[in-house]
XYZ file of C-alpha atoms in Angstrom:
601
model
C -115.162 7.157 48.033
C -117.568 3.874 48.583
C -116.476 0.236 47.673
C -118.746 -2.083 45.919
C -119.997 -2.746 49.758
C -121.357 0.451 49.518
C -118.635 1.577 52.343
C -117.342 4.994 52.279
C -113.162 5.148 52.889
C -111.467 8.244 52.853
C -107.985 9.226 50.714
C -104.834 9.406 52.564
C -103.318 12.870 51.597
C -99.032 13.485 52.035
C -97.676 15.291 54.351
C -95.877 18.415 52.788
C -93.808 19.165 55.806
C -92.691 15.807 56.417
C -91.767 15.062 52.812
C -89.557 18.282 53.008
C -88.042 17.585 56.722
C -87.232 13.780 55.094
C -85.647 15.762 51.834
C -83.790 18.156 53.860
C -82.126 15.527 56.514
C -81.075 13.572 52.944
C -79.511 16.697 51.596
C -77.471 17.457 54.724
C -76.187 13.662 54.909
C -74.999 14.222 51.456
C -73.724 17.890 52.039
C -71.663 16.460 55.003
C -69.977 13.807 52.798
C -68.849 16.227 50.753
C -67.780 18.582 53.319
C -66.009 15.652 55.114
C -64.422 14.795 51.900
C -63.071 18.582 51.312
C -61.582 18.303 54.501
C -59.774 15.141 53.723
C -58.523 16.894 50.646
C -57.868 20.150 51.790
C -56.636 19.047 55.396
C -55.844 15.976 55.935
C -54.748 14.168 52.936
C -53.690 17.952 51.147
C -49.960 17.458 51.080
C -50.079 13.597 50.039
C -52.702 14.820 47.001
C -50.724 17.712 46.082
C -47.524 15.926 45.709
C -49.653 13.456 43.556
C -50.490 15.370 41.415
C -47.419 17.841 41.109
C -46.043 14.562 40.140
C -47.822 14.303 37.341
C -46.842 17.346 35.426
C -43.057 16.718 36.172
C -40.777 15.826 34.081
C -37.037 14.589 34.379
C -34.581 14.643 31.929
C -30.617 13.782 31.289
C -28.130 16.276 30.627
C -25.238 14.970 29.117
C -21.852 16.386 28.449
C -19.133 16.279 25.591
C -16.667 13.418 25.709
C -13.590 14.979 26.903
C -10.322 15.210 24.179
C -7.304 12.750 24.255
C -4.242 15.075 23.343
C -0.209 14.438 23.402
C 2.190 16.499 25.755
C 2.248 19.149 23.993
C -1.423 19.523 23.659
C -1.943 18.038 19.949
C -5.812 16.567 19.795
C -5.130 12.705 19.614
C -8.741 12.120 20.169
C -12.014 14.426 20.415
C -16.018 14.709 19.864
C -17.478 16.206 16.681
C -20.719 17.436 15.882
C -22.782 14.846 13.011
C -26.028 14.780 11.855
C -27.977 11.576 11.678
C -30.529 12.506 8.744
C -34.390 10.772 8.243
C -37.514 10.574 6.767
C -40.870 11.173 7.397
C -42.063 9.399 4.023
C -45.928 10.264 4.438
C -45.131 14.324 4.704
C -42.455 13.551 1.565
C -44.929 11.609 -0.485
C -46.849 14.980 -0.741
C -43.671 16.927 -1.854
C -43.674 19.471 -4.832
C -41.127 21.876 -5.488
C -42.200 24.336 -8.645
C -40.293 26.771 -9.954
C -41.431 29.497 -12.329
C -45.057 28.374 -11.872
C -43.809 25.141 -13.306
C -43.952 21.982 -11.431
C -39.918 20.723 -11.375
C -39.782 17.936 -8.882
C -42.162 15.704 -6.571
C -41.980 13.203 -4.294
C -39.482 10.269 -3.043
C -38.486 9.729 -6.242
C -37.104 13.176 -7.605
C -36.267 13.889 -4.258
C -33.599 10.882 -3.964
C -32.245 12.343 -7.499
C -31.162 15.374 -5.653
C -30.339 14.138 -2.394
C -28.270 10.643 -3.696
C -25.119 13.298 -4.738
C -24.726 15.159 -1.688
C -25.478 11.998 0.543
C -22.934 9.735 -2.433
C -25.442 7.067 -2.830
C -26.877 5.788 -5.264
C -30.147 7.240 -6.315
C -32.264 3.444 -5.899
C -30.475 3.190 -2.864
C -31.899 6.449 -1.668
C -35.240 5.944 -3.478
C -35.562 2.758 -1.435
C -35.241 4.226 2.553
C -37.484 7.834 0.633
C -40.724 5.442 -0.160
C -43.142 3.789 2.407
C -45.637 4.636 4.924
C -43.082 5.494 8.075
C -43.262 8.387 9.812
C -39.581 7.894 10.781
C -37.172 6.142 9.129
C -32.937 7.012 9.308
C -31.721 7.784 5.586
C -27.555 8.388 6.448
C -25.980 8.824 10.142
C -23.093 10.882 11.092
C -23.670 13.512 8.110
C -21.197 16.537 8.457
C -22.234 19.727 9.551
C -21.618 21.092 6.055
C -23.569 18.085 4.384
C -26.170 18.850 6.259
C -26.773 22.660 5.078
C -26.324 21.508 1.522
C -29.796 19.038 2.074
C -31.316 21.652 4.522
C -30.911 24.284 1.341
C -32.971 22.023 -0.711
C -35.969 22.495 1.324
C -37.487 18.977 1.175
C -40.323 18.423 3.196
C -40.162 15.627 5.501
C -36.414 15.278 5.604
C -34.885 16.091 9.143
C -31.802 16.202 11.411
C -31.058 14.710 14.888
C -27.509 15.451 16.405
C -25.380 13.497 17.587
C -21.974 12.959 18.428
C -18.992 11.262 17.092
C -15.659 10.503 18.399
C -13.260 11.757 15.776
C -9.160 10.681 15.552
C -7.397 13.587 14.051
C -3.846 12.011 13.836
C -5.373 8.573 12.145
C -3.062 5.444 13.664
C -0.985 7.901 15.184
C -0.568 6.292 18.596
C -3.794 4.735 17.650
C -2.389 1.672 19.913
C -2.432 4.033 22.793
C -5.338 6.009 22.622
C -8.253 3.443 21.562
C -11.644 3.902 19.940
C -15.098 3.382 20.538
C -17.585 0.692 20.182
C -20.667 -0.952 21.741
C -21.505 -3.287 24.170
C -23.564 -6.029 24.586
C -25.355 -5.033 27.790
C -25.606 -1.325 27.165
C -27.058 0.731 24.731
C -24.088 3.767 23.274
C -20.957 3.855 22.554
C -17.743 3.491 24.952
C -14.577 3.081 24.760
C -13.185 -0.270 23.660
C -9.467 -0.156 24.146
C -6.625 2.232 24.622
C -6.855 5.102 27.179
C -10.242 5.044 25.775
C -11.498 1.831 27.888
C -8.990 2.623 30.731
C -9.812 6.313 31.526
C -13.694 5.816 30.588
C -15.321 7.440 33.424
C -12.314 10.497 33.428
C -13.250 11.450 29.516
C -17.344 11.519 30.191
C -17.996 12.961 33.319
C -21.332 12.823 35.143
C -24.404 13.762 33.416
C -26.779 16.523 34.839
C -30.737 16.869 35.210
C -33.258 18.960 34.217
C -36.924 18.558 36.314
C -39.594 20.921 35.026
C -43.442 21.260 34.856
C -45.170 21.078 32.531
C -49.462 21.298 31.668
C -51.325 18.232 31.595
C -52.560 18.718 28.398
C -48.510 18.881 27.027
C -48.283 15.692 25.394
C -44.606 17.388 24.261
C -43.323 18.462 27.176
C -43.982 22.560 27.420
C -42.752 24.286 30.681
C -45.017 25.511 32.653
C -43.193 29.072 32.926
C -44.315 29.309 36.638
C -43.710 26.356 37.459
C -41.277 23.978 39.419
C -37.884 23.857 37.506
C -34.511 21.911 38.725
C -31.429 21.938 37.693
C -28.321 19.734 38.073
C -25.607 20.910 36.383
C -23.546 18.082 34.276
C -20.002 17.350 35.363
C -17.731 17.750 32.094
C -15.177 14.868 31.877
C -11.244 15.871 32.007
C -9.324 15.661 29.245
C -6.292 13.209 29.321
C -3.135 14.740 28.716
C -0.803 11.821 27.926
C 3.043 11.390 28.231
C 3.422 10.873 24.007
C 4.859 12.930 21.955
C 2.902 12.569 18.526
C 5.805 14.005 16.797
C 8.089 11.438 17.794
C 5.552 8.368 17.906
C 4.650 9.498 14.167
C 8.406 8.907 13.008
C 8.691 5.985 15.207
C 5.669 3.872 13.897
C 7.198 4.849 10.214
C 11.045 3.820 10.991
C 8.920 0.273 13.375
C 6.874 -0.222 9.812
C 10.062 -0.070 7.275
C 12.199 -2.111 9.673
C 9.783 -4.919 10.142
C 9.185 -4.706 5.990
C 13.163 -4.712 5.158
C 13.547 -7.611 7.703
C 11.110 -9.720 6.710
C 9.555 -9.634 10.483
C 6.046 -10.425 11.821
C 6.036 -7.428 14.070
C 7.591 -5.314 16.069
C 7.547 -3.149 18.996
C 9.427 0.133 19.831
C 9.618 1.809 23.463
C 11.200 5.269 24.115
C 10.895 6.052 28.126
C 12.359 8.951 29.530
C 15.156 7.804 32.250
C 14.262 9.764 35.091
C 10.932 10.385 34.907
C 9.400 7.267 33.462
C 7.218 9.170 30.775
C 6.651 7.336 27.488
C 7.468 9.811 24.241
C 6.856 6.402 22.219
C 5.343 3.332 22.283
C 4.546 1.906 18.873
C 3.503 -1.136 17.190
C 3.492 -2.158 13.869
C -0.167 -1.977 11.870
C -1.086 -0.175 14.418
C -4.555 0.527 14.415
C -6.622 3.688 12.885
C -9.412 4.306 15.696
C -11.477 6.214 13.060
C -11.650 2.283 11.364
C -10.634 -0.507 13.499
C -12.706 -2.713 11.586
C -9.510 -2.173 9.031
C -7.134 -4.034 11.720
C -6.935 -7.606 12.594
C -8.194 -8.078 16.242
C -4.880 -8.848 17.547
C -3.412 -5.037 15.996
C -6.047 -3.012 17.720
C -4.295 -3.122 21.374
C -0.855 -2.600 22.517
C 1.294 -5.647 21.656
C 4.002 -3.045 23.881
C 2.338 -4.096 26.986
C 0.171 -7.538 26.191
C 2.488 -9.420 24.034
C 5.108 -11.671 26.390
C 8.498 -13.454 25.257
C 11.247 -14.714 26.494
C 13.723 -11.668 26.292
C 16.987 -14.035 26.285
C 20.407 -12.244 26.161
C 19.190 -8.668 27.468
C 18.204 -9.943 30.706
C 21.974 -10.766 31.172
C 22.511 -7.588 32.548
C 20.316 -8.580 35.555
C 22.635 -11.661 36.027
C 25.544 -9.152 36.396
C 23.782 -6.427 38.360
C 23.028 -9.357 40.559
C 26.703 -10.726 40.942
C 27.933 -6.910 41.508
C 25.192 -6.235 44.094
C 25.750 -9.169 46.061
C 29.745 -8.537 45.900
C 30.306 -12.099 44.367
C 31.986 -10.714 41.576
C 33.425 -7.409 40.093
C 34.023 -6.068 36.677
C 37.168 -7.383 36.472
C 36.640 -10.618 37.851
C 38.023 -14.232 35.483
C 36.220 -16.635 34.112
C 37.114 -19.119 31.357
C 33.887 -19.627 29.207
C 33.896 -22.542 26.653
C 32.115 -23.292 23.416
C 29.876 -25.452 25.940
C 29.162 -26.025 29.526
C 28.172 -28.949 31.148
C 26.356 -27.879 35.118
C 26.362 -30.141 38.165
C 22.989 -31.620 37.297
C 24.535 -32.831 33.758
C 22.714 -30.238 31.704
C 24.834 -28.879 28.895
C 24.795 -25.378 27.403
C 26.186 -23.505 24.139
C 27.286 -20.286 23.131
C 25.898 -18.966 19.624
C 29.768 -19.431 18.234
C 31.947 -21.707 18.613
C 35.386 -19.829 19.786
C 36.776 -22.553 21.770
C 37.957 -21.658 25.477
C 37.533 -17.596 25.927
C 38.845 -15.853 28.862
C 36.516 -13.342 29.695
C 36.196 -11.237 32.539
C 32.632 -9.996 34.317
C 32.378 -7.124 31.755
C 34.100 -9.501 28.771
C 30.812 -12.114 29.250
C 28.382 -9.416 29.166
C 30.228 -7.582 25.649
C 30.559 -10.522 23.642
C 27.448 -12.656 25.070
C 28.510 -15.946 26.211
C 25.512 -18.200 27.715
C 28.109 -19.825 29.281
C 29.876 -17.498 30.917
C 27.201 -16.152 32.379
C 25.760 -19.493 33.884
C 29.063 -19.755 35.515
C 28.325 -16.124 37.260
C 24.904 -16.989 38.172
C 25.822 -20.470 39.676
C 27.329 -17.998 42.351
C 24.574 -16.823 43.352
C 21.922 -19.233 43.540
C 18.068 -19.483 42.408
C 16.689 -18.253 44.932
C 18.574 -15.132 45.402
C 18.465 -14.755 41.457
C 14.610 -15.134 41.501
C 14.522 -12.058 44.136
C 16.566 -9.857 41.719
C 14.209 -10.507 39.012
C 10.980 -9.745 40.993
C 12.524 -6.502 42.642
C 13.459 -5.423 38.751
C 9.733 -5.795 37.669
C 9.621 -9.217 36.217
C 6.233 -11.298 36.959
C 4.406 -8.050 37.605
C 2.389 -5.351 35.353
C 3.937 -2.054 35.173
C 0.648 0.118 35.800
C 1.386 2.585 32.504
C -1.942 3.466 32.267
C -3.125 0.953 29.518
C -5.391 -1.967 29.666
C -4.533 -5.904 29.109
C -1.289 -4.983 31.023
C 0.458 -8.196 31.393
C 2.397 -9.116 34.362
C 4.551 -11.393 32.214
C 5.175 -15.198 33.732
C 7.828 -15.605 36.239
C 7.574 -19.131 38.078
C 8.894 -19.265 41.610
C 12.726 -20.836 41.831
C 11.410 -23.597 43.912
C 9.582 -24.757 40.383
C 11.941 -24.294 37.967
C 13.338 -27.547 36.109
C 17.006 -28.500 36.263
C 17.632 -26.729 32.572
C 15.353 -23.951 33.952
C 17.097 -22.617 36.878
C 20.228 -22.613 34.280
C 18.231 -20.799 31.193
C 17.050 -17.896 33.767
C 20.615 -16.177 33.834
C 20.778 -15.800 30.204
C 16.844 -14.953 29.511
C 15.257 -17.868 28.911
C 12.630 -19.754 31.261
C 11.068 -16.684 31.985
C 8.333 -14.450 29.733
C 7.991 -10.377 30.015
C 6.851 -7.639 28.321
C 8.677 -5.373 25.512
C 7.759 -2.705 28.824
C 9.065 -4.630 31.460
C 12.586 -5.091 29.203
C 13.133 -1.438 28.530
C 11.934 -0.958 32.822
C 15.514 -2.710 33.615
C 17.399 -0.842 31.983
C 15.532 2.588 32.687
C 16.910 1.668 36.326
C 19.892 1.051 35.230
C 20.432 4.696 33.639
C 18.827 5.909 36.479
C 21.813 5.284 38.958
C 19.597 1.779 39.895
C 16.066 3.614 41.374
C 13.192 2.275 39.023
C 10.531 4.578 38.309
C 6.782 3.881 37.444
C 6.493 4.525 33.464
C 3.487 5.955 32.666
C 1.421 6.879 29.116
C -0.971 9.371 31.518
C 0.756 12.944 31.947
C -2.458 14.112 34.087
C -5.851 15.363 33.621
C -7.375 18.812 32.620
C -10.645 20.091 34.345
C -12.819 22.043 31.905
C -11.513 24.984 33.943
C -8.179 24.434 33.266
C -6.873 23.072 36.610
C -4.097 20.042 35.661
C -4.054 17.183 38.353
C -0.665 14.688 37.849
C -1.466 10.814 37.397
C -0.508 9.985 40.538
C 2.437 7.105 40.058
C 4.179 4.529 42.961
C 7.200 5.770 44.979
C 10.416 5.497 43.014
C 12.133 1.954 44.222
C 16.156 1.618 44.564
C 16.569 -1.531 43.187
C 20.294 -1.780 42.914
C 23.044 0.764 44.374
C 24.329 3.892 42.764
C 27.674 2.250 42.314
C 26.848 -1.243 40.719
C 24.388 1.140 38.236
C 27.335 3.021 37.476
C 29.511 -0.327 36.631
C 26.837 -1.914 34.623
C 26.560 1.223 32.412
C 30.332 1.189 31.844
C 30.035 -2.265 30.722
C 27.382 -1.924 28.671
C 28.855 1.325 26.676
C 31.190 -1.216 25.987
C 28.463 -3.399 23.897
C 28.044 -0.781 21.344
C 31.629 0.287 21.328
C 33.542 -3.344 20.709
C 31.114 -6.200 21.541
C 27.488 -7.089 19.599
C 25.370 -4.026 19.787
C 27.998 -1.713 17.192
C 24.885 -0.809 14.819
C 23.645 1.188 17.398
C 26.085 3.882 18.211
C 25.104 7.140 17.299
C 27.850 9.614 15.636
C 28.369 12.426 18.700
C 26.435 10.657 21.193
C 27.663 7.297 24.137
C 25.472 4.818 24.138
C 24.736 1.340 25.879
C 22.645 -1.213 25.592
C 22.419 -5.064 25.322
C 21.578 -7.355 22.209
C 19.396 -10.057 22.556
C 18.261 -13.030 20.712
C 15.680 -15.679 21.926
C 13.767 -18.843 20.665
C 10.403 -19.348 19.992
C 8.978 -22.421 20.894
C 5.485 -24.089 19.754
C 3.531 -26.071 21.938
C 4.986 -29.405 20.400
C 8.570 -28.370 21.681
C 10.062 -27.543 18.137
C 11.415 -23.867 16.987
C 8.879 -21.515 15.734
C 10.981 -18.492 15.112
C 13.254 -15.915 17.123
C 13.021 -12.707 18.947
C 15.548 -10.597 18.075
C 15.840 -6.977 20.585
C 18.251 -4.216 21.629
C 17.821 -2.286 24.473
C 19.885 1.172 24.723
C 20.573 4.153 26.968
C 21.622 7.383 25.022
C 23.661 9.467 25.907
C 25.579 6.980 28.096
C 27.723 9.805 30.324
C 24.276 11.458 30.826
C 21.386 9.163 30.391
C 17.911 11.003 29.114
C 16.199 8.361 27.194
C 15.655 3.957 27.034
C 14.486 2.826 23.446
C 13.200 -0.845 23.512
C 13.507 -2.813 20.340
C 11.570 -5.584 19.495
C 10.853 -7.378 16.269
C 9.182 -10.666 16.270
C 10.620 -13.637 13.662
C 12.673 -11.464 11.530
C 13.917 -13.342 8.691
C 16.645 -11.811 7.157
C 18.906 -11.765 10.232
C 17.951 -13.737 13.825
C 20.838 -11.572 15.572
C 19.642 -8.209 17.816
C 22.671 -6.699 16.689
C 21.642 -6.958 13.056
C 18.332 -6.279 12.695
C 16.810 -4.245 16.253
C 20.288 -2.362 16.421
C 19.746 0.153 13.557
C 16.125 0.766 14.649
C 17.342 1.700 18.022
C 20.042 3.889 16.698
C 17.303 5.526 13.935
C 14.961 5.861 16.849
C 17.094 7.565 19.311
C 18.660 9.708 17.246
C 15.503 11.757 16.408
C 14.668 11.279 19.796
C 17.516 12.755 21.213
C 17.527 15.664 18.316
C 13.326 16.257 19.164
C 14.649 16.257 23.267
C 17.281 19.042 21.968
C 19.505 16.725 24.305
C 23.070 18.159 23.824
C 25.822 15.881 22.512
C 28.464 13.596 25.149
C 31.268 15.245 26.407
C 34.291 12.559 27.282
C 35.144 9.591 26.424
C 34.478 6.259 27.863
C 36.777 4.452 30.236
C 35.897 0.499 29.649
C 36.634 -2.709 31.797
C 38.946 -4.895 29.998
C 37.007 -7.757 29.262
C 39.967 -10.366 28.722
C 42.395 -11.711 30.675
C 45.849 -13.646 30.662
């Protein structure tokens, strides 16, 4: 080829070997990155990869487990789970709805469809219409349907209406020991359903259990979760929660609560509380409060009724705590039954603080047991000014006072018992004859439970044990029995306190066929501007007294036809333990009783 010069150049032609030698070294550079790539798949990073993407196509999750039941002694379901529906709506799939019948269109739509669903769900059919019509693919139209509502709407064969289970905690009994068992509720920081008071709150993680797991894979195309049927699957069983046998017997709490309910109507009272223990063993058959909650509705009760007023509620018990004046005195061999003491209409102490019986009968002379039958504030001041504050205050700790019992129940209240070396001048008087000092309507009947139990105190407890789903029963375990006061001085005090119900204050309790004891008690109410807001009225008994089985606690709060314990907490004890004692099949007393005189000359 020539330029315009007229000079001949020659064409440059490739070179076909070296093009392919060029190709070829480009091809193996990129063949080893691959093959040094496979082996970072395959060998070196294999495991980390694999477990990448196995991790993928698993999927975790919860298996949970029945709440456990609630049930009395004898095995009678206080508290258990039931199967409910929660029904909804998928309005766009019920918007297309026809139902024809004999080739003739006979229903369609929300509309039609609320007409025959408002009857079985009893709602109103513009109620119904209202949740049937939109554009939601999911939208809750009743919760906690029955079982058998359920198959009535699932017959009607409405398209786009559908089920989710779910569980609900169900109260057979109603407020049958409603106090003691609880109910369910939410909470702010969780999302469910717990328990809210009762054993309900207090045995919480006993009733549920542990949930299980279930791990399985699944393809990566399952946006719903199919198992891969080769694949990995895991299982972790769930743990079923033990059901909580209590102490109760619903029987006898049933006719409690309605003998509590009458008394505090016929008396005009505010409230009241009921106890019935069993002496040796410190199980509770009874423990009632009035109103006492239903846990199927305690939205029904005022916020103060859904607990146990039993164990929360604190007062000043007044004239039962006498007996641990005398128990004291007897213990600490400063006096005996018999011992003489001349108690006036009033009695002025050392300090200059004066004190009154509730009667004026001039100048009595009463002996140890004589001061406890009729009563006398002042006789019993005399008693206690033998033994001093500090040794008093020791006698009330080591019978339970300023401490919670442990029954099993939450909001437990210790009570409020101030050390002697802070009590007032009219304080470390009041103390001897129940005043000064706050307890609990369980901490009352706990003194005399040792008392009838030849002076040991025992724990009382609402919690029997706990079943395993297998059927193994474990005991609550309870705190070693404590010997608070010697067999003999237990003996004397229950001599002198027969003699309450026999010729002193507590007469409306004796039972025909049946010794009993027990102490009377009446105590002010103070506001917090010092005046008189009401009275406490109580009785506290043992029955039988030659053979003690059972303590019933009385309470009633502000009665207003009566303000005496003998008049209007006697005759509940005596109704109380006399079905008690007939339920117990608790033969009747043998003997008669030998009292203390309780004058002198």
């Amino acid at each position: 080829m020539a330029d315009r010069a007229g000079r001949t150049h020659l064409q440059r032609v490739g070179h076909p070997v070296r093009r392919q030698r060029v190709l070829s070294f480009a091809a193996l550079a990129i063949l080893l990155v691959f093959i040094g790539r496979l082996v970072m798949v395959q060998a070196v990073n294999a495991e980390e990869l694999s477990d990448e993407a196995l991790a993928t196509r698993l999927t975790t999750t919860s298996v949970s487990t029945e709440r456990a039941d609630i049930v009395d002694r004898n095995g009678t379901v206080l508290a258990t789970s039931v199967q409910k529906y929660h029904v909804y709506v998928d309005q766009t799939e019920l918007a297309g709805w026809t139902r024809y019948e004999g080739g003739q269109l006979v229903a369609e739509g929300p509309l039609d469809a609320a007409k025959i669903l408002a009857p079985i769900l009893d709602m109103s059919e513009s109620e119904l219409a209202a949740k049937l019509v939109g554009d939601s693919t999911f939208t809750y139209i009743a919760k906690y349907v029955s079982p058998e509502t359920w198959e009535l709407i699932d017959d009607e064969g409405i398209s786009g209406i559908g089920k989710e289970s779910v569980s609900q905690r169900y109260y057979p009994n109603g407020t049958v020991a409603g106090n003691i068992v609880g109910y369910m509720g939410g909470r702010s920081d969780q999302a469910g359903l717990f328990g809210n008071a009762g054993i309900e709150l207090a045995l919480e993680d006993t009733l549920v259990g542990e949930d299980g797991s279930v791990t399985y894979e699944r393809g990566a195309n399952s946006a719903s979760g199919t198992v891969i049927p080769t694949g990995i699957l895991d299982e972790v069983a769930a743990e079923p929660g033990d059901t909580v046998v209590l102490t109760i017997d619903a029987d006898i709490q049933y006719q409690v609560q309605e003998i509590l309910d009458e008394a505090v109507a016929d008396t005009g009272s505010s409230g009241g509380i009921v106890i019935v223990e069993d002496v040796k063993s410190g199980e509770i058959y009874a423990l009632a409060d009035s109103d006492t909650v239903d846990p199927n509705d305690p939205g029904a009760s005022d916020s103060e009724d859904r607990g146990s007023r039993a164990v929360s509620t604190v007062f000043e018990p007044g004239s039962t705590a006498k007996v641990i004046t005398m128990a004291a005195a007897l213990e600490e061999g400063v006096a005996t039954p018999t011992s003489e003491y001349v108690a006036p209409y009033q009695y002025t102490t050392s300090n200059g603080q004066t004190f009154s019986d509730s009667h004026d009968y001039g100048k009595q002379q009463y002996t140890l047991a004589g001061i406890l039958v009729n009563s006398s504030n002042t006789g019993t001041i005399q008693v206690g000014e033998e033994l001093g504050s500090e040794t008093f205050y020791e006698y009330l700790e080591a019978f339970g006072f300023g401490e919670p019992t442990d029954v099993g129940l939450p909001g437990e209240s210790g009570g409020i018992l101030r050390s002697w070396e802070n009590w007032d001048g009219r304080t470390k008087y009041a103390v001897y004859y129940g005043q000064g000092v706050s307890v609990t309507a369980l901490q009352t009947a706990q003194v005399y439970q040792t008392i009838a139990n030849g002076g040991v105190m025992v724990q009382p407890t609402v919690v029997q044990g706990y079943e395993s789903a297998d059927g193994e029963f474990t005991a609550r375990e309870t705190e070693e029995d404590t010997q608070v006061i010697s067999a003999d001085t237990a003996s004397q005090l229950m001599t002198m306190l027969e003699d309450v119900t026999a010729e002193g204050t507590g007469g409306a309790a004796t039972i025909e066929g049946y010794r009993v004891a027990g102490k009377t008690g009446t105590a002010q109410v103070f506001a917090s501007d010092g005046t008189q807001s009401g009275v406490v009225a109580s009785f506290v008994g043992i029955a039988p007294a030659d053979d003690p089985r059972i303590v019933v606690s009385v309470i009633m709060f502000h009665p207003r036809t009566s303000i005496w314990g003998g008049t209007v907490a006697a005759p509940v004890f005596r109704d109380v333990a006399t079905l008690t004692l007939q339920s117990l099949g608790v033969a009747p007393s043998t003997g008669e009783a030998d009292p203390y005189p309780t004058t002198w000359e």
